[in-house]
Tab-separated table of C-alpha atoms in Angstrom:
chain	number	residue	atom	x	y	z
C	1	GLY	CA	95.476	115.604	119.355
C	2	ALA	CA	96.758	114.756	115.910
C	3	GLY	CA	95.743	111.097	115.837
C	4	VAL	CA	92.630	108.992	116.283
C	5	SER	CA	91.767	108.818	119.948
C	6	GLN	CA	89.863	105.923	121.513
C	7	SER	CA	88.577	105.396	125.012
C	8	PRO	CA	88.637	103.490	127.204
C	9	SER	CA	91.872	101.755	126.278
C	10	ASN	CA	90.910	98.824	128.454
C	11	LYS	CA	87.514	97.688	129.673
C	12	VAL	CA	86.698	94.666	131.791
C	13	THR	CA	83.024	93.950	132.259
C	14	GLU	CA	80.742	91.213	133.418
C	15	LYS	CA	78.655	89.179	131.042
C	16	GLY	CA	75.302	90.833	130.444
C	17	LYS	CA	76.448	94.401	131.069
C	18	ASP	CA	76.357	97.142	128.437
C	19	VAL	CA	79.533	98.879	127.285
C	20	GLU	CA	80.168	102.029	125.303
C	21	LEU	CA	83.361	102.648	123.341
C	22	ARG	CA	84.309	106.067	122.053
C	23	CYS	CA	86.292	107.213	119.033
C	24	ASP	CA	87.469	110.733	118.218
C	25	PRO	CA	88.716	110.801	114.611
C	26	ILE	CA	91.322	113.023	113.019
C	27	SER	CA	89.883	116.447	112.311
C	28	GLY	CA	88.748	116.754	108.709
C	29	HIS	CA	88.399	113.027	108.121
C	30	THR	CA	84.891	112.392	106.871
C	31	ALA	CA	85.162	108.585	106.850
C	32	LEU	CA	85.116	106.606	110.085
C	33	TYR	CA	85.305	102.846	110.520
C	34	TRP	CA	84.973	100.386	113.375
C	35	TYR	CA	86.740	97.040	113.166
C	36	ARG	CA	86.989	94.183	115.637
C	37	GLN	CA	90.096	92.083	116.106
C	38	ARG	CA	89.916	88.927	118.158
C	39	LEU	CA	93.109	87.503	119.588
C	40	GLY	CA	95.325	86.196	116.779
C	41	GLN	CA	92.775	87.029	114.129
C	42	GLY	CA	92.429	89.556	111.320
C	43	LEU	CA	90.340	92.699	111.263
C	44	GLU	CA	86.597	92.184	111.060
C	45	PHE	CA	84.644	95.103	109.562
C	46	LEU	CA	81.789	96.315	111.757
C	47	ILE	CA	80.464	99.647	110.508
C	48	TYR	CA	81.388	102.594	108.284
C	49	PHE	CA	80.314	106.243	108.427
C	50	GLN	CA	80.891	108.711	105.585
C	51	GLY	CA	79.808	112.298	106.086
C	52	ASN	CA	76.039	112.593	106.302
C	53	SER	CA	75.363	109.421	104.303
C	54	ALA	CA	73.552	106.489	105.851
C	55	PRO	CA	76.121	104.301	107.609
C	56	ASP	CA	77.017	100.852	106.320
C	57	LYS	CA	76.079	98.607	109.242
C	58	SER	CA	76.506	95.361	107.315
C	59	GLY	CA	79.313	94.105	109.542
C	60	LEU	CA	77.555	94.401	112.895
C	61	PRO	CA	77.365	90.811	114.210
C	62	SER	CA	74.037	91.097	116.032
C	63	ASP	CA	71.400	93.576	117.136
C	64	ARG	CA	73.256	93.917	120.435
C	65	PHE	CA	75.747	96.088	118.552
C	66	SER	CA	75.005	99.647	117.526
C	67	ALA	CA	77.015	102.717	116.629
C	68	GLU	CA	76.379	106.402	116.261
C	69	ARG	CA	78.344	109.298	114.893
C	70	THR	CA	77.646	112.966	115.452
C	71	GLY	CA	78.244	114.776	112.182
C	72	GLU	CA	81.869	114.273	111.212
C	73	SER	CA	83.175	113.967	114.732
C	74	VAL	CA	82.951	111.565	117.637
C	75	SER	CA	81.544	108.067	117.245
C	76	THR	CA	80.369	105.650	119.915
C	77	LEU	CA	80.056	101.898	119.578
C	78	THR	CA	77.626	100.344	122.049
C	79	ILE	CA	77.445	96.663	122.895
C	80	GLN	CA	74.417	95.631	124.913
C	81	ARG	CA	74.181	92.528	127.098
C	82	THR	CA	77.814	91.653	126.481
C	83	GLN	CA	78.804	88.041	125.896
C	84	GLN	CA	82.196	86.400	126.332
C	85	GLU	CA	82.599	86.111	122.565
C	86	ASP	CA	82.530	89.914	122.393
C	87	SER	CA	85.976	89.977	123.998
C	88	ALA	CA	88.296	91.568	121.469
C	89	VAL	CA	90.134	94.750	120.573
C	90	TYR	CA	87.802	97.253	118.953
C	91	LEU	CA	89.669	99.462	116.510
C	92	CYS	CA	88.462	102.759	115.157
C	93	ALA	CA	89.973	104.302	112.039
C	94	SER	CA	89.384	107.460	110.068
C	95	SER	CA	90.353	108.675	106.619
C	96	PHE	CA	89.680	111.210	103.948
C	97	TYR	CA	87.103	109.934	101.497
C	98	ARG	CA	88.795	109.291	98.156
C	99	GLY	CA	86.159	107.262	96.347
C	100	VAL	CA	87.542	104.044	94.908
C	101	ASN	CA	90.959	104.830	96.356
C	102	THR	CA	89.751	105.193	99.924
C	103	GLY	CA	91.910	102.974	102.062
C	104	GLU	CA	94.541	105.092	103.743
C	105	LEU	CA	93.150	104.517	107.192
C	106	PHE	CA	94.579	105.948	110.369
C	107	PHE	CA	93.872	103.699	113.326
C	108	GLY	CA	93.485	104.493	116.966
C	109	GLU	CA	95.192	102.417	119.631
C	110	GLY	CA	92.045	100.392	120.175
C	111	SER	CA	89.785	99.562	123.085
C	112	ARG	CA	90.482	96.148	124.571
C	113	LEU	CA	87.251	94.629	125.868
C	114	THR	CA	87.268	91.656	128.195
C	115	VAL	CA	83.950	90.093	129.141
C	116	LEU	CA	84.135	87.844	132.190
O	1	GLN	CA	85.166	81.966	99.381
O	2	LYS	CA	86.953	84.468	101.551
O	3	GLU	CA	87.298	87.907	99.969
O	4	VAL	CA	90.969	88.450	100.830
O	5	GLU	CA	93.285	85.526	101.527
O	6	GLN	CA	96.793	85.448	102.901
O	7	ASN	CA	99.032	82.691	104.206
O	8	SER	CA	98.998	83.051	107.972
O	9	GLY	CA	102.645	82.042	108.235
O	10	PRO	CA	104.760	82.376	110.149
O	11	LEU	CA	107.202	83.337	107.443
O	12	SER	CA	110.741	83.274	108.723
O	13	VAL	CA	113.645	84.858	106.827
O	14	PRO	CA	117.221	85.672	107.793
O	15	GLU	CA	118.324	89.256	108.184
O	16	GLY	CA	119.257	90.779	104.838
O	17	ALA	CA	117.096	88.423	102.786
O	18	ILE	CA	114.055	89.271	100.692
O	19	ALA	CA	110.696	88.592	102.329
O	20	SER	CA	107.810	87.892	99.938
O	21	LEU	CA	104.238	88.261	101.185
O	22	ASN	CA	101.291	87.251	99.040
O	23	CYS	CA	97.605	88.034	98.901
O	24	THR	CA	94.737	86.998	96.631
O	25	TYR	CA	91.305	88.564	96.422
O	26	SER	CA	88.008	87.390	95.013
O	27	ASP	CA	86.235	90.557	93.830
O	28	ARG	CA	87.310	91.425	90.276
O	29	GLY	CA	85.857	94.904	90.748
O	30	SER	CA	88.393	95.749	93.438
O	31	GLN	CA	90.111	99.011	92.646
O	32	SER	CA	92.752	99.682	95.259
O	33	PHE	CA	95.057	97.603	97.382
O	34	PHE	CA	96.890	98.300	100.585
O	35	TRP	CA	99.516	96.738	102.805
O	36	TYR	CA	99.402	97.441	106.518
O	37	ARG	CA	101.966	96.457	109.124
O	38	GLN	CA	100.874	95.551	112.641
O	39	TYR	CA	103.389	95.105	115.422
O	40	SER	CA	102.332	92.864	118.279
O	41	GLY	CA	99.927	94.692	120.565
O	42	LYS	CA	99.781	97.721	118.305
O	43	SER	CA	97.369	99.066	115.722
O	44	PRO	CA	97.880	98.620	111.968
O	45	GLU	CA	99.754	101.272	110.049
O	46	LEU	CA	99.740	101.784	106.303
O	47	ILE	CA	103.026	101.080	104.548
O	48	MET	CA	102.106	100.790	100.857
O	49	PHE	CA	99.210	101.238	98.492
O	50	ILE	CA	98.885	100.364	94.815
O	51	TYR	CA	96.148	101.100	92.332
O	52	SER	CA	97.586	100.040	88.941
O	53	ASN	CA	98.977	96.809	87.558
O	54	GLY	CA	102.716	96.456	87.896
O	55	ASP	CA	105.242	97.326	90.555
O	56	LYS	CA	105.446	100.222	92.952
O	57	GLU	CA	108.624	100.783	94.921
O	58	ASP	CA	109.113	102.741	98.131
O	59	GLY	CA	112.495	102.320	99.751
O	60	ARG	CA	112.979	98.673	100.684
O	61	PHE	CA	109.343	97.879	99.933
O	62	THR	CA	107.861	96.899	96.567
O	63	ALA	CA	104.184	96.244	96.008
O	64	GLN	CA	103.170	94.205	92.979
O	65	LEU	CA	99.675	94.028	91.521
O	66	ASN	CA	98.262	91.687	88.898
O	67	LYS	CA	94.559	92.330	88.480
O	68	ALA	CA	94.118	89.586	85.883
O	69	SER	CA	95.357	87.030	88.403
O	70	GLN	CA	93.720	88.855	91.334
O	71	TYR	CA	97.010	88.821	93.134
O	72	VAL	CA	98.941	91.411	95.085
O	73	SER	CA	102.271	90.964	96.806
O	74	LEU	CA	104.712	92.822	99.009
O	75	LEU	CA	108.457	92.358	98.769
O	76	ILE	CA	110.726	93.556	101.549
O	77	ARG	CA	114.360	93.783	100.521
O	78	ASP	CA	117.252	93.648	102.980
O	79	SER	CA	114.892	92.482	105.720
O	80	GLN	CA	115.651	93.763	109.205
O	81	PRO	CA	114.607	92.378	112.610
O	82	SER	CA	112.515	95.543	112.987
O	83	ASP	CA	110.417	94.334	110.048
O	84	SER	CA	109.149	91.460	112.203
O	85	ALA	CA	105.401	92.018	112.383
O	86	THR	CA	102.100	90.861	110.937
O	87	TYR	CA	101.455	92.177	107.434
O	88	LEU	CA	97.833	92.739	106.502
O	89	CYS	CA	96.630	92.907	102.930
O	90	ALA	CA	93.552	95.091	102.430
O	91	VAL	CA	91.340	95.574	99.414
O	92	ASN	CA	88.796	98.265	98.649
O	93	VAL	CA	85.875	96.156	97.435
O	94	MET	CA	82.982	98.608	97.525
O	95	ASN	CA	84.496	102.038	97.018
O	96	TYR	CA	84.965	102.442	100.723
O	97	LYS	CA	84.740	99.261	102.713
O	98	LEU	CA	88.280	98.098	103.237
O	99	THR	CA	88.368	94.340	103.639
O	100	PHE	CA	91.406	92.891	105.359
O	101	GLY	CA	93.032	89.507	105.096
O	102	LYS	CA	93.958	87.676	108.288
O	103	GLY	CA	97.580	88.715	107.932
O	104	THR	CA	100.948	86.984	107.565
O	105	LEU	CA	103.311	86.892	110.517
O	106	LEU	CA	106.844	87.709	109.403
O	107	THR	CA	109.865	86.954	111.576
O	108	VAL	CA	113.286	88.254	110.541
O	109	ASN	CA	116.066	86.393	112.323
O	110	PRO	CA	119.293	88.267	113.164
């Protein structure tokens, strides 16, 4: 497809379970971001991947969160032992890397996570 | 101090009026500035970007940047009900990490 693809679009899980969210970026985009958006809130940066560089994990809220990216393609965000406060929409975005002007992000439709 | 600040609103304007959305940022090293629009239940989409001081116009939209005052704004002329959305200001603070404000909810009344 032409856009950023995320799956699942909706996930309901029980507290304490692990979840895995997937993002397939636009082909050719070397930069990939994960953001979290809680209901009625802004976008909270989680992690950034750029090519083969070490990812910027500075936004991950706890060690229960981890993310991987295979080369310049698919990324997975894993949340272990989910808590109710993890309930949010998880947005993936990709872009070309343009140095200081990087910011033209293309977002996927998001994965809505509900932890019961 | 928050890195990117916006009034949460809601900002309500009548159809045909000018809507003015404001954003301040704390990092003087910020290089590039972006406005995203997010409709309810949808993902953000880029509508404007600006890199240099001054104004940048695109159709009904004008972005204004004042780096000395650390201030960026978005003007929407001839506002339409379809412009009703949350507008997110975003700033590139570390050459790649785009930091977003919490957004301003705009409602355009017919």
